[in-house]
Short mmCIF file of C-alpha atoms and ligand atoms in Angstrom, two decimals:
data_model
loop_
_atom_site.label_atom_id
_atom_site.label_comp_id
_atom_site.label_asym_id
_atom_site.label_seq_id
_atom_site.Cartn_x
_atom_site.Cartn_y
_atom_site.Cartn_z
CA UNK I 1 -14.49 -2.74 -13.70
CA UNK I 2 -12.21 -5.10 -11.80
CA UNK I 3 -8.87 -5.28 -13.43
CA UNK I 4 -5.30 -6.25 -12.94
CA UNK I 5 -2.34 -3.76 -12.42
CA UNK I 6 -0.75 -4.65 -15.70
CA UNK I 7 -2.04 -1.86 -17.94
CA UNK I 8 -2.36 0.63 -14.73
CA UNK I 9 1.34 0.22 -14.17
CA UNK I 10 2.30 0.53 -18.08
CA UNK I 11 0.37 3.69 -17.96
CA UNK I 12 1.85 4.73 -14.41
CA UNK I 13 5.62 4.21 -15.66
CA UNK I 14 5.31 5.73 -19.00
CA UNK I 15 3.76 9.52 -16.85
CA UNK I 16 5.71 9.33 -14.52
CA UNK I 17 3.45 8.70 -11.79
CA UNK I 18 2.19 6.75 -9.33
CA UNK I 19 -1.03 4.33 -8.75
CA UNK I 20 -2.32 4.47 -4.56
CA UNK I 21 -2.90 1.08 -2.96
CA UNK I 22 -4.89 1.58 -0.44
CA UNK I 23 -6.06 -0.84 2.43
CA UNK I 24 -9.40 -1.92 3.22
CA UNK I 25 -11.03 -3.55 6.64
CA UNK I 26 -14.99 -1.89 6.65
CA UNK I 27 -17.92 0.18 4.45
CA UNK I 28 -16.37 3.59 5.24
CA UNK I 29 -12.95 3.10 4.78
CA UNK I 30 -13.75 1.74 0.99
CA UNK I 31 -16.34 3.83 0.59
CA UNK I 32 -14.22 6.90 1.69
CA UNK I 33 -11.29 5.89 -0.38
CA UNK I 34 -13.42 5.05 -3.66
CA UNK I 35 -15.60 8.64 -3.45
CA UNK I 36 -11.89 10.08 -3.76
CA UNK I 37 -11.46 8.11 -6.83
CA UNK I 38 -14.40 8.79 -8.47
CA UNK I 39 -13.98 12.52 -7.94
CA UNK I 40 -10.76 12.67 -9.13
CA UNK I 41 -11.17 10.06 -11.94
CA UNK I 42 -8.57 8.14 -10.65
CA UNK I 43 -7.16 4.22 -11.09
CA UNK I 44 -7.75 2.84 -7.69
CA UNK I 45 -5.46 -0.50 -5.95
CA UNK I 46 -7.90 -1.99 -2.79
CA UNK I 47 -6.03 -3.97 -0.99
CA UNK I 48 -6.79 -6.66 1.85
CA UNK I 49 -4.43 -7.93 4.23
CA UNK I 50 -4.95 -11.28 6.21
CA UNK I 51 -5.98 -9.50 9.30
CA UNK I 52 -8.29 -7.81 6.97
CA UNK I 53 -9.75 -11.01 6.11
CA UNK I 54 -10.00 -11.89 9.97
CA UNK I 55 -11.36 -8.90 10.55
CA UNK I 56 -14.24 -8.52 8.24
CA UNK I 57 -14.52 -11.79 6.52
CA UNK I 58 -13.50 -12.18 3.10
CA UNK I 59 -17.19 -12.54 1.72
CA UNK I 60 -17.91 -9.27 2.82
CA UNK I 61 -14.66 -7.06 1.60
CA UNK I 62 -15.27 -8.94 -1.71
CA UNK I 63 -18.61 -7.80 -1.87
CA UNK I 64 -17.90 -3.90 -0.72
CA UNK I 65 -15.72 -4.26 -3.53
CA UNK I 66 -17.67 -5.52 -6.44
CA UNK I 67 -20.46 -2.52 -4.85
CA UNK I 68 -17.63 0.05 -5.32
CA UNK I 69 -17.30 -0.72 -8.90
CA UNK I 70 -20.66 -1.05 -9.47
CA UNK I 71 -21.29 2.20 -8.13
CA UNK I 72 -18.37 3.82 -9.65
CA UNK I 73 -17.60 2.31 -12.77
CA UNK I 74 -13.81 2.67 -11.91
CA UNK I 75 -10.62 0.51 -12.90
CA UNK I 76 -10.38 -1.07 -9.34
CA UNK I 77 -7.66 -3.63 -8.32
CA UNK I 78 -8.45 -6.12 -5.65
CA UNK I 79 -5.10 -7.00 -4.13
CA UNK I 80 -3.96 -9.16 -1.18
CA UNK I 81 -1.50 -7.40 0.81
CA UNK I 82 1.48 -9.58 1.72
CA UNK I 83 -0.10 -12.84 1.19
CA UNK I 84 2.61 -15.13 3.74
CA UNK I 85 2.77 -18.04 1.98
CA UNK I 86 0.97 -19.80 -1.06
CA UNK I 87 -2.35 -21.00 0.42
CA UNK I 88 -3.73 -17.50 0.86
CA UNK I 89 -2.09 -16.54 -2.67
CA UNK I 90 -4.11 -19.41 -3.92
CA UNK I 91 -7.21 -18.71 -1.75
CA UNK I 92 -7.51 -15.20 -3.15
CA UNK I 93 -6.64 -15.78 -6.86
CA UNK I 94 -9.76 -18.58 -6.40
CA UNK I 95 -11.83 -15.45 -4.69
CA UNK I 96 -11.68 -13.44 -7.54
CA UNK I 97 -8.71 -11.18 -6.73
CA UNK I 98 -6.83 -9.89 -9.49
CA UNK I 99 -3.58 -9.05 -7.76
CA UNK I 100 -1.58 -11.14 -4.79
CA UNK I 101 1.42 -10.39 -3.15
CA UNK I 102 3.50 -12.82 -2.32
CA UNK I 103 5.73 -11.46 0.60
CA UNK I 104 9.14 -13.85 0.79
CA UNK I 105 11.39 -11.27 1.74
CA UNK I 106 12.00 -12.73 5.66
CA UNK I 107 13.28 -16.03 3.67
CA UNK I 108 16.39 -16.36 2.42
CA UNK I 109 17.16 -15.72 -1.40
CA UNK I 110 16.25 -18.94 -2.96
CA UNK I 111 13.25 -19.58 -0.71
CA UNK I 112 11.92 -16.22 -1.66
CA UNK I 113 12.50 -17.05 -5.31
CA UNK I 114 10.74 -20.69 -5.32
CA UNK I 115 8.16 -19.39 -3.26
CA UNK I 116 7.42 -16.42 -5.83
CA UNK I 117 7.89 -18.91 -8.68
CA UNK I 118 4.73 -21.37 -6.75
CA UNK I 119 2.54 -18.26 -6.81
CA UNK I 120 3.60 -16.59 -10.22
CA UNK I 121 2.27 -20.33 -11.68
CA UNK I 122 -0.91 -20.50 -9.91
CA UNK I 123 -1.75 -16.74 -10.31
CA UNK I 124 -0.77 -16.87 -14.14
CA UNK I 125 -2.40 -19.41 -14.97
CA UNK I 126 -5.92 -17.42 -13.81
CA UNK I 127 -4.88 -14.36 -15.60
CA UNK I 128 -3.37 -13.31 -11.71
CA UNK I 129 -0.77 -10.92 -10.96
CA UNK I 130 1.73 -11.20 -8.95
CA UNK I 131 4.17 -8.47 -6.15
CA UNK I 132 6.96 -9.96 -4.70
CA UNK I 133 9.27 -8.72 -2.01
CA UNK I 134 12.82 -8.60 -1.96
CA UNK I 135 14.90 -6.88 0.95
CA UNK I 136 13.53 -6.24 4.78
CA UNK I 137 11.40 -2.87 5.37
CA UNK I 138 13.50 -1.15 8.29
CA UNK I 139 14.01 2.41 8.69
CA UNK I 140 18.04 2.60 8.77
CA UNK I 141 19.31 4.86 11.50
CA UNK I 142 22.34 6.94 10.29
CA UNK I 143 24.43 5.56 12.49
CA UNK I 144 23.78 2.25 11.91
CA UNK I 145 26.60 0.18 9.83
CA UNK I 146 26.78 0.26 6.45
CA UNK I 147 26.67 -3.62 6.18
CA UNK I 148 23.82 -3.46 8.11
CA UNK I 149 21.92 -1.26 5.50
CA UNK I 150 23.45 -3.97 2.82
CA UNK I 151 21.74 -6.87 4.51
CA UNK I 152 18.14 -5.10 4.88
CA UNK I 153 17.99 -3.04 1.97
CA UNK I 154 17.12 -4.20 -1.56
CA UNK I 155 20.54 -5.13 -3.32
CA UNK I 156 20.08 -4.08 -7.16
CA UNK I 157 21.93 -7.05 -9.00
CA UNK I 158 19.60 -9.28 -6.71
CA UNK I 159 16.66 -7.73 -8.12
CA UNK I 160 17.36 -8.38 -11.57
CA UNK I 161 17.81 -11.85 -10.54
CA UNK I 162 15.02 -12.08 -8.85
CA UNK I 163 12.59 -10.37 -11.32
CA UNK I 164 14.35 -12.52 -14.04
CA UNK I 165 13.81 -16.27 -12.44
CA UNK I 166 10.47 -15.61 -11.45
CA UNK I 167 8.96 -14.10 -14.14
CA UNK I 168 6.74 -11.97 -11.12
CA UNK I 169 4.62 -8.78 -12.07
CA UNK I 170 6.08 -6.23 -9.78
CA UNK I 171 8.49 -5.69 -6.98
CA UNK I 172 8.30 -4.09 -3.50
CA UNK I 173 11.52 -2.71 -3.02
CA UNK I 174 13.32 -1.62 0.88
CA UNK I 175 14.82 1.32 0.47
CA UNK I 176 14.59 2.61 3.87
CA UNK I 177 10.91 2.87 4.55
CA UNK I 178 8.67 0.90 6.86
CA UNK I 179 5.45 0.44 8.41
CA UNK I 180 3.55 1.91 10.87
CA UNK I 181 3.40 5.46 12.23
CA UNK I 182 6.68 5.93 13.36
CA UNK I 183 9.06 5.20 10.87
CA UNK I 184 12.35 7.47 11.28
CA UNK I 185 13.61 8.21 14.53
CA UNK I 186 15.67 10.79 12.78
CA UNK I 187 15.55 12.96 9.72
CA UNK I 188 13.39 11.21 6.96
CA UNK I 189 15.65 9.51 4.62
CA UNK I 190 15.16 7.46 1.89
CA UNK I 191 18.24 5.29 -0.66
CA UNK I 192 17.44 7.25 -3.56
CA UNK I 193 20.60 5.99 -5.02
CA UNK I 194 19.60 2.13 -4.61
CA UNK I 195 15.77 3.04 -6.14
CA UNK I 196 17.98 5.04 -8.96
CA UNK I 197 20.16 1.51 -9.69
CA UNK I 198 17.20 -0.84 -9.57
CA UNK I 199 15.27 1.32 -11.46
CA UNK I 200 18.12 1.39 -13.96
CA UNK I 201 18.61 -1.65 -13.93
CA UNK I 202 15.36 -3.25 -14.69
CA UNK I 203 13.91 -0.42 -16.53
CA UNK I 204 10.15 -0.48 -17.17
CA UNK I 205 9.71 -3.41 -14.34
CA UNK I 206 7.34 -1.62 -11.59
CA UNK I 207 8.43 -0.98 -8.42
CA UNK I 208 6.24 -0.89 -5.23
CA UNK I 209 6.88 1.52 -2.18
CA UNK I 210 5.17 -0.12 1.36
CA UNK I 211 5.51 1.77 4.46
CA UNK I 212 4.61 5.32 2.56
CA UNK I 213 2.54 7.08 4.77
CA UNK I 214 3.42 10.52 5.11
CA UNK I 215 1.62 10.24 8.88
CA UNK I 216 0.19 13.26 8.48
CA UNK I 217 0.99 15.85 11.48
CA UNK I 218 -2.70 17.68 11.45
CA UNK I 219 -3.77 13.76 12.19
CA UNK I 220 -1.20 13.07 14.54
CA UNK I 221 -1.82 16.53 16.63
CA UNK I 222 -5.56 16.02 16.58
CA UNK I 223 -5.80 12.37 17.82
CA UNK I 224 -3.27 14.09 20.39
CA UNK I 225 -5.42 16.66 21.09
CA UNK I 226 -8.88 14.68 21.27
CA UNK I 227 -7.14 11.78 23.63
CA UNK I 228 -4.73 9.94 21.95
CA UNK I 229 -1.48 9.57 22.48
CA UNK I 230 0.90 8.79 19.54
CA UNK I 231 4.12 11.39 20.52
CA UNK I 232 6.90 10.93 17.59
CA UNK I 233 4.63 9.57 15.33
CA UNK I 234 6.75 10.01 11.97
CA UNK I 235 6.29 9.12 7.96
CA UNK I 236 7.71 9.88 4.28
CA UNK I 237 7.61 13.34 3.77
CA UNK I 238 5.07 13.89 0.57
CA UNK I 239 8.16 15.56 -1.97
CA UNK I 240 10.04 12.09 -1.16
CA UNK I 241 6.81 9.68 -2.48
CA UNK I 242 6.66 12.48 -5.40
CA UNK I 243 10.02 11.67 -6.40
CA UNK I 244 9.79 7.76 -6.28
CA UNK I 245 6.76 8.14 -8.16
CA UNK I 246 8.84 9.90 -11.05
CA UNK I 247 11.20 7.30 -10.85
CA UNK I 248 10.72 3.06 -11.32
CA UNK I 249 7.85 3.41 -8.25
CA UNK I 250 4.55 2.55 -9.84
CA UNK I 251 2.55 1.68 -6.27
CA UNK I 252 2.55 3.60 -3.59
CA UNK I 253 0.82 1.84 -0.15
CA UNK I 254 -1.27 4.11 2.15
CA UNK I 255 -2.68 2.52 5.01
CA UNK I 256 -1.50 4.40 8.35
CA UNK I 257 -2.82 7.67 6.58
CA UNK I 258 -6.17 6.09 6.16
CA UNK I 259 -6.02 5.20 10.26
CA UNK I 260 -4.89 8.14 11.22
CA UNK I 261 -7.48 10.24 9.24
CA UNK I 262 -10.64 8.18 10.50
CA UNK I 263 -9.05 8.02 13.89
CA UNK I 264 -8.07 11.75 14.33
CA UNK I 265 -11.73 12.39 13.02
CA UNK I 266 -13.80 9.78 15.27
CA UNK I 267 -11.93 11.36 18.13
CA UNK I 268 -12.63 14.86 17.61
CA UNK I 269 -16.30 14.75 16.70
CA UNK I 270 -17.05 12.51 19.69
CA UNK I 271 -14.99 15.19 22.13
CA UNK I 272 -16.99 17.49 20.12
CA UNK I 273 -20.47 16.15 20.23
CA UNK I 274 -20.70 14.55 23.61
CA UNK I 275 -24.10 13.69 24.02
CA UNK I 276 -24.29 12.24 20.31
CA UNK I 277 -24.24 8.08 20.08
CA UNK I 278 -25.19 7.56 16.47
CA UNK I 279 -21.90 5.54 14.71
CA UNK I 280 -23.39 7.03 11.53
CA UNK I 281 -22.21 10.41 13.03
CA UNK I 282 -18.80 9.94 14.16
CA UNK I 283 -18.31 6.84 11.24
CA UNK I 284 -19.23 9.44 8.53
CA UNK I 285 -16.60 12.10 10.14
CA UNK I 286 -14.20 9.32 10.00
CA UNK I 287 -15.54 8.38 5.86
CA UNK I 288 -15.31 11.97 5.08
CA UNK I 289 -11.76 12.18 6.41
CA UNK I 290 -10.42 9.78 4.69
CA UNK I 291 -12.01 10.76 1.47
CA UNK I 292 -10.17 14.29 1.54
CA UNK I 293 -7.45 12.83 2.73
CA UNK I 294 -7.23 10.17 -0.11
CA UNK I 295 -7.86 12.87 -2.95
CA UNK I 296 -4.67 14.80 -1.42
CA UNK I 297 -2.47 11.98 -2.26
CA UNK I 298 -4.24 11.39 -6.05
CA UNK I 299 -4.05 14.89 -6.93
CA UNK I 300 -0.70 15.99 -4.82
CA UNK I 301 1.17 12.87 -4.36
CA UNK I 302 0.40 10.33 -6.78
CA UNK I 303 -0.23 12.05 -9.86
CA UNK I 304 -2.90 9.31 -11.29
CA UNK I 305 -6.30 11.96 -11.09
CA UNK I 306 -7.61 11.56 -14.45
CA UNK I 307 -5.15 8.60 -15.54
O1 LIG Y 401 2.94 -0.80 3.16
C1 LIG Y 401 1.88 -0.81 3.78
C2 LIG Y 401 1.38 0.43 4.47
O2 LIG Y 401 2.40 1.16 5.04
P1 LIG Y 401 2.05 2.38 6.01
O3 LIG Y 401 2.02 1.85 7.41
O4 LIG Y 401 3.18 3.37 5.80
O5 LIG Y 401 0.73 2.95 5.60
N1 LIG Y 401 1.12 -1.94 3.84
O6 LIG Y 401 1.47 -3.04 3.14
C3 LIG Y 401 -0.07 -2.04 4.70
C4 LIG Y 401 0.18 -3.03 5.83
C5 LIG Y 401 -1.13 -3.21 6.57
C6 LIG Y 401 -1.03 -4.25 7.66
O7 LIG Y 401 -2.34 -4.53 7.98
P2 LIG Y 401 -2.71 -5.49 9.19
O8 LIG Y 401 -2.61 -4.66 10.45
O9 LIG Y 401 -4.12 -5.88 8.88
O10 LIG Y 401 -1.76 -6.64 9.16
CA1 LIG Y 402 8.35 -8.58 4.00
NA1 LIG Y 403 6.14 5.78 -11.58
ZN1 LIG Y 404 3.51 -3.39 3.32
#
């Protein structure tokens, strides 16, 4: 059925585990993604970003969506991925979307929090919940200034603020991650101490990890082999995601995995299969990809198979 995160993450912080959000743009990806789920019998978070929306329209993701659950009978979550301000919040809650996030992190404090506060009202109010941001997604350098790190990273007492005056659902914590496929320039590294103090500190709130793609090397080297070109490319190493999952960290967002994995996969079977030119060929590569790919993380990363 379609549900809200509210029980998943109850269930997710009491084991110790982790719930995979996972984002959505066509049929294959979904499809890909929500075979995964079904095999492994696990809770599933699709979720739509506003290019997503450009992208495919919203009719249509909302309706690959209600045919995943019809076809799988799984506890799915339709979520919009940070939702910029409160007319998209609004426009999805009125779509039938059972999560929103709300991202006011680039504002200052109190913009972020009466921002949060608009959406938490509208999205209640329709049985909505609600992420909000706090702190800037930027992988810290070690030699960058500790102040620095203080002004980007999510500051603990802030959080319980935060979570406090806006009564919101869940919280997407910086900690030293970010997006993309090349997030450390460096050795990975992630604040464990600053998740270990929030979690502390608001214990039993969720916390949500973005920028968690591992970027998986035999990806990266096969797009590299087959004619990409993405040298460096660098994500969370899986034992890191493992441990924030253990911790406060009850969402865990995948998307550059799920690009890589249909990418790396298009590539190769259309360097390997020259003279084909049916999409259902090189799209199903890509859909099978990401389905193994996507039951990796629920049974070795997450933790939520058979949650
Ligand atoms: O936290 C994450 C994913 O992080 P990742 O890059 O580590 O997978 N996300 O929130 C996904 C961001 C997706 C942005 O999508 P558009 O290009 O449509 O704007
Ligand atoms: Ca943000
Ligand atoms: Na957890
Ligand atoms: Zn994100």
């Amino acid at each position: 059925p379609l549900v809200t995160s509210k029980e998943m993450f109850q269930k997710a912080y009491e084991g110790g585990y982790a719930v995979g959000a996972f984002n959505v743009n066509n049929m294959e990806i979904i499809q890909g993604i929500v075979e995964a789920g079904k095999e492994e019998n696990a809770p599933l978070i699709l979720q739509v970003s506003a290019g997503a929306r450009k992208y495919a329209k919203p009719v249509y993701l909302r309706k690959l969506v209600e045919a995943a659950i019809e076809d799988t009978g799984l506890p799915i979550v339709l979520h919009l991925d940070h939702g910029e301000n409160f007319e998209i919040c609004k426009a999805c809650v009125d779509d039938g979307f059972t999560s929103v996030m709300i991202d006011g992190s680039k504002h200052p404090f109190e913009e972020n929090i009466a921002i949060t506060k608009q959406v938490v009202e509208y999205a209640h109010e329709r049985g909505v919940v609600v992420e909000a941001e706090l702190g800037k997604l930027a992988g810290i350098e070690d030699n960058v200034k500790v102040t620095e790190r203080e002004a980007t990273f999510t500051d603990p007492d802030q959080a319980v603020e935060f979570v406090e005056r806006t009564g919101v659902d869940s919280l997407a914590v910086a900690i030293g991650t970010s997006h993309g496929a090349y997030k450390f320039k460096g050795e990975p590294k992630l604040d464990f101490e600053r998740l270990e103090k929030i979690t502390k500190m608001l214990p039993g709130f969720p916390l949500v990890l973005h920028g968690a793609s591992t970027v998986l090397p035999e990806f990266v080297e096969s797009c590299n082999k087959y004619g990409g070109s993405i040298p460096g490319a660098k994500g969370v190493p899986e034992e890191m995601l493992k441990k924030a999952a253990g911790m406060g960290v009850c969402k865990i967002n995948i998307d550059t995995d799920l690009r890589l994995a249909m990418t790396a996969s298009v590539r190769k079977y259309l360097a390997e299969n020259p003279s084909e030119f049916d999409p259902r060929k090189y799209l199903g590569a890509g859909r099978d990809a990401i389905k193994e790919m996507v039951r990796h993380k629920i049974k070795n990363v997450l933790g939520c198979n058979g949650k």
